[in-house]
mmCIF file of C-alpha atoms in Angstrom:
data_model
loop_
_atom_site.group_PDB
_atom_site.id
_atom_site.type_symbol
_atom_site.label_atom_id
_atom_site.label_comp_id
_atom_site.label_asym_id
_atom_site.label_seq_id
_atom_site.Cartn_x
_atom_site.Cartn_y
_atom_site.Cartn_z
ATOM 1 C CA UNK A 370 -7.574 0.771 -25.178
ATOM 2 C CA UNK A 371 -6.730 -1.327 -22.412
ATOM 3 C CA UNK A 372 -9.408 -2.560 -20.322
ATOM 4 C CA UNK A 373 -8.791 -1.246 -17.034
ATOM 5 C CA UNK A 374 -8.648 2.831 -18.261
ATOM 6 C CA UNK A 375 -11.672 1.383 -20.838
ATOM 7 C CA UNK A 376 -13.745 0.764 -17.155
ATOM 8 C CA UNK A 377 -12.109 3.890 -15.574
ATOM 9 C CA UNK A 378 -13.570 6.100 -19.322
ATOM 10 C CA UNK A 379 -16.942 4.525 -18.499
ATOM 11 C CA UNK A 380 -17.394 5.592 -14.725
ATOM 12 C CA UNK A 381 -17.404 1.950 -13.668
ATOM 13 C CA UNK A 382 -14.554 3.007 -10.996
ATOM 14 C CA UNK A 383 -11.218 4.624 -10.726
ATOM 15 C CA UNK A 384 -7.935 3.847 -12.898
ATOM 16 C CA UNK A 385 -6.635 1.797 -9.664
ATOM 17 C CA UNK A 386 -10.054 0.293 -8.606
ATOM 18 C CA UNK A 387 -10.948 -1.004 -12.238
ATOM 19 C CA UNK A 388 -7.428 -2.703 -11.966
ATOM 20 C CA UNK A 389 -8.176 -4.358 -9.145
ATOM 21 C CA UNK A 390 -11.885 -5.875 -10.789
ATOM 22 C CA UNK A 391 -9.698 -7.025 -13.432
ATOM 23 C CA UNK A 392 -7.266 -8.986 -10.917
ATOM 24 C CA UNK A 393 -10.459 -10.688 -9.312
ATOM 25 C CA UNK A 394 -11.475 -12.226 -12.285
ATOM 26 C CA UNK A 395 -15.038 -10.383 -12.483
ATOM 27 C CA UNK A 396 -14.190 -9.043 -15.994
ATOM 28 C CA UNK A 397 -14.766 -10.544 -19.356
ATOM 29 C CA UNK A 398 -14.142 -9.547 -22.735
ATOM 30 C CA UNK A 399 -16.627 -11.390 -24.993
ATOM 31 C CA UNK A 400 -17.176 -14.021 -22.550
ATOM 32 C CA UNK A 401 -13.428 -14.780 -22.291
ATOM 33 C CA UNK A 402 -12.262 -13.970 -18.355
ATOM 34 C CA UNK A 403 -9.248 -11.472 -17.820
ATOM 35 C CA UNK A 404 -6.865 -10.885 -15.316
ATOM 36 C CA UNK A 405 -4.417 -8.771 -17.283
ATOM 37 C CA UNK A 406 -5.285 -4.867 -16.443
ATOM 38 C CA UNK A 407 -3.103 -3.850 -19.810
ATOM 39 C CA UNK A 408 -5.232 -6.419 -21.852
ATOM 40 C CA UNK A 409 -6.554 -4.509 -25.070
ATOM 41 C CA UNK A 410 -10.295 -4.144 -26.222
ATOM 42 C CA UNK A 411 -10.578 -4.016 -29.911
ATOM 43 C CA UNK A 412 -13.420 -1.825 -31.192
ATOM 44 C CA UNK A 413 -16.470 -4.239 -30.869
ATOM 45 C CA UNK A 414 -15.703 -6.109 -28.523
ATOM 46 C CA UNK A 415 -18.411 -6.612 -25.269
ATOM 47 C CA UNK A 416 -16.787 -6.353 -21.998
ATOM 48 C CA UNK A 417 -18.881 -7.241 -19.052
ATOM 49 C CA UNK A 418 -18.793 -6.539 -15.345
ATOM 50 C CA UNK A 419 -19.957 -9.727 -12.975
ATOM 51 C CA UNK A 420 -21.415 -11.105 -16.045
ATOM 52 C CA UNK A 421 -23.325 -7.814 -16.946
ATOM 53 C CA UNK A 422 -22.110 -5.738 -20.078
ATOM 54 C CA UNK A 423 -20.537 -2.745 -19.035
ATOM 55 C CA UNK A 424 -22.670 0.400 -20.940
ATOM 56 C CA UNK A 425 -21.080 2.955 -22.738
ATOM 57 C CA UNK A 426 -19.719 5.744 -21.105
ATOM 58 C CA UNK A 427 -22.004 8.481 -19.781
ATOM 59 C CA UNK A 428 -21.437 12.201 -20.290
ATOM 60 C CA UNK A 429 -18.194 13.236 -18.320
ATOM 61 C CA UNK A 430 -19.801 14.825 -15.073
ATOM 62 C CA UNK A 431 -18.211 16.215 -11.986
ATOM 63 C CA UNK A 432 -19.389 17.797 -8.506
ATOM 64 C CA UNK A 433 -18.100 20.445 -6.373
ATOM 65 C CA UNK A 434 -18.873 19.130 -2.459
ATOM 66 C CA UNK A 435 -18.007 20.927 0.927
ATOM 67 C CA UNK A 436 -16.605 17.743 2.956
ATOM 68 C CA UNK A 437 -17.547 18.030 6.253
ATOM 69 C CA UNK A 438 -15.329 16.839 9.253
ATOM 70 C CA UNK A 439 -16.511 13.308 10.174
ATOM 71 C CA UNK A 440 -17.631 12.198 6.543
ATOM 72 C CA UNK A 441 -14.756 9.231 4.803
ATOM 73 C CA UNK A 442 -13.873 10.650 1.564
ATOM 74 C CA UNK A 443 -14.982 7.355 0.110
ATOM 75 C CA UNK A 444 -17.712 5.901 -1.720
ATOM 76 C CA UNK A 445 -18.179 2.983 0.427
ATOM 77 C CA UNK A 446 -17.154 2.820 4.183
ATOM 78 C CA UNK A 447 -16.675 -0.738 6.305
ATOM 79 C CA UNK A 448 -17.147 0.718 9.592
ATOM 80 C CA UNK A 449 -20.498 2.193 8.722
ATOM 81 C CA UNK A 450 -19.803 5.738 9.144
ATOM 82 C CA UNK A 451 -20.996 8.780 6.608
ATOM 83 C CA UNK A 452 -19.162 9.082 2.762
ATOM 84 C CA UNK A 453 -18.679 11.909 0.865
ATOM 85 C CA UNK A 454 -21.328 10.047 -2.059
ATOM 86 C CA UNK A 455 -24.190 10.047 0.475
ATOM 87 C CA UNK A 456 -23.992 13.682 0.323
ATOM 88 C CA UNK A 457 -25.425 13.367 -3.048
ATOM 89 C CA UNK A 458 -28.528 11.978 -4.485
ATOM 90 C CA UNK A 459 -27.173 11.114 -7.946
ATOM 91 C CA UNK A 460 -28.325 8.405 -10.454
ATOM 92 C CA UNK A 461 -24.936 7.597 -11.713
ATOM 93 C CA UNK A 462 -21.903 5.676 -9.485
ATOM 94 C CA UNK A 463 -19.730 9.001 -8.897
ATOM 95 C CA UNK A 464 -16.077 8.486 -7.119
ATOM 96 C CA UNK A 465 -14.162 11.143 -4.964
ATOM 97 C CA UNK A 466 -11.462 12.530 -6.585
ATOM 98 C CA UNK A 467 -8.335 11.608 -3.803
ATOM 99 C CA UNK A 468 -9.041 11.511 -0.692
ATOM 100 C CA UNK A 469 -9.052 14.094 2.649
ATOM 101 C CA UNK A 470 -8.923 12.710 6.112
ATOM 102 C CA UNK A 471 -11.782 12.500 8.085
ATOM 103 C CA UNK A 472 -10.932 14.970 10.292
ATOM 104 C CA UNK A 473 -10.168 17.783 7.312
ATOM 105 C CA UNK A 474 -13.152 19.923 5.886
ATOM 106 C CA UNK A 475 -13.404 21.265 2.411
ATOM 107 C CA UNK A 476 -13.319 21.088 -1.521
ATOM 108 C CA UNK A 477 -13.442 17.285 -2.634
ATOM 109 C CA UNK A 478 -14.782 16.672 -6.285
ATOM 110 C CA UNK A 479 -17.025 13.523 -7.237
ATOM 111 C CA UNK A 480 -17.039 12.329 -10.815
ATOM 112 C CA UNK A 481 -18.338 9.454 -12.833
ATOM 113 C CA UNK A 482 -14.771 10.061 -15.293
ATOM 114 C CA UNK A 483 -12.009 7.550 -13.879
ATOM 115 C CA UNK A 484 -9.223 9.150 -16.391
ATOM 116 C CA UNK A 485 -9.980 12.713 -15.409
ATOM 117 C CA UNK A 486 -9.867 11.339 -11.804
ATOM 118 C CA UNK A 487 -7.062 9.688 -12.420
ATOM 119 C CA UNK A 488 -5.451 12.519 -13.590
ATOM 120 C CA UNK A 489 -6.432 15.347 -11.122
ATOM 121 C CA UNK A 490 -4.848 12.812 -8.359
ATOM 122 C CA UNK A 491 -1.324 11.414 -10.248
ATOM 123 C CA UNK A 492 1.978 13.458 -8.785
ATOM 124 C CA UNK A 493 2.795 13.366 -12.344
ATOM 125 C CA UNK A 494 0.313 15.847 -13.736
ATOM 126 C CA UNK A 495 1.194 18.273 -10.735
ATOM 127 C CA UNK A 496 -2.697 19.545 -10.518
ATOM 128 C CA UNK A 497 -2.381 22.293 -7.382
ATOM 129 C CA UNK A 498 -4.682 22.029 -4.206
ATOM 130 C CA UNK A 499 -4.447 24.696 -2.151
ATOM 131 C CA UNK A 500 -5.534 24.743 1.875
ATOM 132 C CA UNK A 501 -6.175 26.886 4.768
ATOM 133 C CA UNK A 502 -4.514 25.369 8.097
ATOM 134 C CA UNK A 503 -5.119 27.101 11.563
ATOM 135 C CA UNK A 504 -2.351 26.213 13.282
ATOM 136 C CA UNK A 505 -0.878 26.073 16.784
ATOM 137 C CA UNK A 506 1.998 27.367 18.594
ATOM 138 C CA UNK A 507 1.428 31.058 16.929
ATOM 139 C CA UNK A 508 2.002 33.600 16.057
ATOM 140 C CA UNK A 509 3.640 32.379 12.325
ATOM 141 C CA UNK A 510 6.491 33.736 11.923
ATOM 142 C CA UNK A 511 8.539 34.692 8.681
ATOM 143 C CA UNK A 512 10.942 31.727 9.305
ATOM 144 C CA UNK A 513 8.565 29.098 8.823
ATOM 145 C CA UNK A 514 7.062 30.629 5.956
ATOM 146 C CA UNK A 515 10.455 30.880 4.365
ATOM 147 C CA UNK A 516 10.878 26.654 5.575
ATOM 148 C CA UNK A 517 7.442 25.842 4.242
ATOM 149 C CA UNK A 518 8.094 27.636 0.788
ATOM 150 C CA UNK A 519 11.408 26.181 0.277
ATOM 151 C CA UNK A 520 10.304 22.554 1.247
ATOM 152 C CA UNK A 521 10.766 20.684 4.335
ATOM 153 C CA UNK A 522 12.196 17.746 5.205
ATOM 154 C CA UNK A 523 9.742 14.458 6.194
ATOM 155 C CA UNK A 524 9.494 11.009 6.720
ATOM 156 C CA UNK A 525 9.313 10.308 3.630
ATOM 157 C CA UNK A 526 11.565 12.808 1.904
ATOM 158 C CA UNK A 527 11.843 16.160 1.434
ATOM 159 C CA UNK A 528 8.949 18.421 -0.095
ATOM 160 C CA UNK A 529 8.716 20.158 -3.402
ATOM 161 C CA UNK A 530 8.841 24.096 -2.929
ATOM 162 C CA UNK A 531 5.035 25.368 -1.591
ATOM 163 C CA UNK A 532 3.024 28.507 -2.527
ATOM 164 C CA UNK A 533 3.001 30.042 1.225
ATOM 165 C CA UNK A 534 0.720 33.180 2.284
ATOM 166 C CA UNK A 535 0.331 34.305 6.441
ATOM 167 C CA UNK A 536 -3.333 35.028 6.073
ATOM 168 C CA UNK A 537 -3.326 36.196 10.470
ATOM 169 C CA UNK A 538 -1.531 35.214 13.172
ATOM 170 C CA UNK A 539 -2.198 31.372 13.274
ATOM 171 C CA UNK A 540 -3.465 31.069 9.548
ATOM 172 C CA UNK A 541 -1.550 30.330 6.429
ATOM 173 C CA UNK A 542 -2.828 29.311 3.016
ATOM 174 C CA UNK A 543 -0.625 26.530 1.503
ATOM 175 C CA UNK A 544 -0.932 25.483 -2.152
ATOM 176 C CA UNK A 545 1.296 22.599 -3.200
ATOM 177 C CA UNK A 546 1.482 20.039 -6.240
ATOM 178 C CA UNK A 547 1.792 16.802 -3.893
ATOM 179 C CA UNK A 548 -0.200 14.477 -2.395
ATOM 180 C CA UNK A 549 1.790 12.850 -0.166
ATOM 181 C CA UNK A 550 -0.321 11.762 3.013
ATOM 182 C CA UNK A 551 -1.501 14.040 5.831
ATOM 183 C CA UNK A 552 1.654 16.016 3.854
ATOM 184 C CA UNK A 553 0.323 19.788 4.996
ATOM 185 C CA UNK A 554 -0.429 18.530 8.430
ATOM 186 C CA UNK A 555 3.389 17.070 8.465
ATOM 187 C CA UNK A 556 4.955 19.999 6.741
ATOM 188 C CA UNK A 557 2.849 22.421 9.655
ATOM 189 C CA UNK A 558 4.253 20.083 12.361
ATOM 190 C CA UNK A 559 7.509 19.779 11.188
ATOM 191 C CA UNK A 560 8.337 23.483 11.235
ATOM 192 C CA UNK A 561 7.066 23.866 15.003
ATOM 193 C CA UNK A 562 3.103 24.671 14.068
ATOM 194 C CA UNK A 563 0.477 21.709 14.882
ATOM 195 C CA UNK A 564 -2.795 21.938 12.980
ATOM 196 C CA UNK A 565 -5.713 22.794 14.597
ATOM 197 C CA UNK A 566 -8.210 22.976 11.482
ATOM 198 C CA UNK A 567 -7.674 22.084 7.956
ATOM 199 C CA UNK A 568 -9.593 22.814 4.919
ATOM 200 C CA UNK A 569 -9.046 22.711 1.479
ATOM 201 C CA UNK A 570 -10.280 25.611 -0.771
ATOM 202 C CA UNK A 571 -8.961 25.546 -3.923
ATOM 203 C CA UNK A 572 -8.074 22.368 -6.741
ATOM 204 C CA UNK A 573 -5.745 23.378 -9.824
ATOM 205 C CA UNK A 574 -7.822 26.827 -9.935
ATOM 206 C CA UNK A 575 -11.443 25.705 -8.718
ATOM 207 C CA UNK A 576 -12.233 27.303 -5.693
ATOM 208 C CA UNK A 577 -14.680 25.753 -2.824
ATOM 209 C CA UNK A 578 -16.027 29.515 -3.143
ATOM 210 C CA UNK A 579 -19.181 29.840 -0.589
ATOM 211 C CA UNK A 580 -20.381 26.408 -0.890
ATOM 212 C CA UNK A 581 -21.421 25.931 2.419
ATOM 213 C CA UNK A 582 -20.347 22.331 4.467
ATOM 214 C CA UNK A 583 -22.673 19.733 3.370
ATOM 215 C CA UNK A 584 -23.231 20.913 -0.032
ATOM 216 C CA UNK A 585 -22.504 19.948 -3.762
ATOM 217 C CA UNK A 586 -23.009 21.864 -6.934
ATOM 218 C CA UNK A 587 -22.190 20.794 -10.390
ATOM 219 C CA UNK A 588 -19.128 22.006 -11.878
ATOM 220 C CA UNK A 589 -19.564 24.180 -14.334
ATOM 221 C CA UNK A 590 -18.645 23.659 -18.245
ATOM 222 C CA UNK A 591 -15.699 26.826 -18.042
ATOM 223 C CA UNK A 592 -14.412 24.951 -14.691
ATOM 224 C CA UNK A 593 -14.819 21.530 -16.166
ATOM 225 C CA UNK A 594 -12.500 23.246 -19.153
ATOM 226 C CA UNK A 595 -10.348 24.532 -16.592
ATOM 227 C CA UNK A 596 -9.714 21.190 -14.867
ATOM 228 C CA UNK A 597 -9.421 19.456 -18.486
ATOM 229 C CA UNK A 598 -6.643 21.909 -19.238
ATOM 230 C CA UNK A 599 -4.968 21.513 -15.773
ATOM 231 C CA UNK A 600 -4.770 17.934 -16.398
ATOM 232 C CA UNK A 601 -3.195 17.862 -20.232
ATOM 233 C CA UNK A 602 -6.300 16.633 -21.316
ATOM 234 C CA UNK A 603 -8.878 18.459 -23.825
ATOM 235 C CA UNK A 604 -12.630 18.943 -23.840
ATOM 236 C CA UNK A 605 -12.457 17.104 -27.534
ATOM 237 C CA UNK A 606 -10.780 14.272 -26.194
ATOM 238 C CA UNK A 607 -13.278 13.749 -23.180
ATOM 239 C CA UNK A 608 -16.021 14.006 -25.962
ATOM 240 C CA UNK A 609 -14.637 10.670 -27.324
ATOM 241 C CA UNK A 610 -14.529 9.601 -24.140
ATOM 242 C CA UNK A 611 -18.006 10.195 -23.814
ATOM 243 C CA UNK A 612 -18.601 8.585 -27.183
ATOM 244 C CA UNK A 613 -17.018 5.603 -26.332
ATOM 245 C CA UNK A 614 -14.036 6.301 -29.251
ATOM 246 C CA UNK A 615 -10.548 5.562 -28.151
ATOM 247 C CA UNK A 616 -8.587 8.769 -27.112
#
């Protein structure tokens, strides 16, 4: 297994993050220093963190949280202000699962599983997150519905085809299989209707439900099967995970 995803399997950070511990030099693979994020670990082999063997991986865990607006969906924040993991008074080092801007409420999911992270995040997996925008400039007509499902055009290319409902005047749920950034707040703007409030309610079929802002709850096994299956990946294969075996 290569050693960053072999970090990422044992909640020591995300896929990308664990790359970036390798690049510094703080890893070591039976006392040997690497800098090579593909680098393979052969079974038996002790790979330490800042000098401190890494442990084997925990149970696959992963939380349900209401972000509210002005909390970083981070786990660690320069400027001092609230994170999405202070919400939570867990033993283990959780991670947010992608990120919503600080000024968007809603369903964010913590876990101590880099892979399954890594996986609910990655455009290529195409996990669905699905949000409820207020907008401005209303009412909605059928036009922009029509633009919105259909893609629109932005900055940075045009958008893949949207799941669109009017749910009132100046509401519309939009479900989409991007993650492009600030993309529903763009794709609002861009067909003449300015977000007022954003939240997100729904990722690849787990809803945010009544979980009120502030809150967590652990996910349950069915939804944590749910998730597994939305990301090509089995509830076997995160048991070796778990285990420590290779997948």
């Amino acid at each position: 297994m290569r050693i960053a995803k072999y970090l990422a399997s044992r909640g020591v950070a995300s896929r990308r993050e664990a790359e970036r511990l390798v690049w510094s030099g703080r890893v070591s693979v039976d006392g040997a220093t690497i800098t090579d994020p593909a680098h393979a670990v052969a079974a038996g082999e002790e790979v330490a963190l800042d000098g401190a063997p890494v442990p084997q991986a925990a149970d696959p865990v992963v939380y349900a949280v209401n972000k509210p607006a002005g909390v970083v969906s981070t786990a660690r924040d320069p400027q001092g202000r609230p994170t999405v993991v202070e919400l939570l008074d867990h033993p283990e080092r959780l991670y947010p699962v992608g990120r919503l801007d600080i000024d968007t409420t809603g369903l964010i999911l913590l876990t101590n599983d880099g892979q399954l992270a890594h996986r609910l995040t990655h455009p290529r997996f195409e996990v669905t997150k699905a949000y409820r925008a207020k907008v401005g400039n209303g009412p909605v007509l059928d036009g922009a519905l029509r633009q919105l499902r259909a893609g629109v055009e932005l900055g940075d290319g045009r958008t893949a085809p949207a799941r669109v409902r009017r749910l009132s005047a100046d509401t519309v749920q939009i479900t989409i299989r991007e993650g492009r950034n600030r993309q529903v707040r763009r794709m609002c703007e861009a067909v003449g209707h300015p977000v007022r409030r954003l939240e997100r309610v729904a990722i690849g079929g787990l809803e945010l439900g009544s979980l009120r802002p502030g809150a967590h709850r652990r996910v349950r096994e069915p939804e944590l099967a749910a998730l597994l299956h939305a990301t090509s990946l089995s509830a076997a294969a995160a048991g070796r995970r778990a285990r420590g075996a290779s997948p």
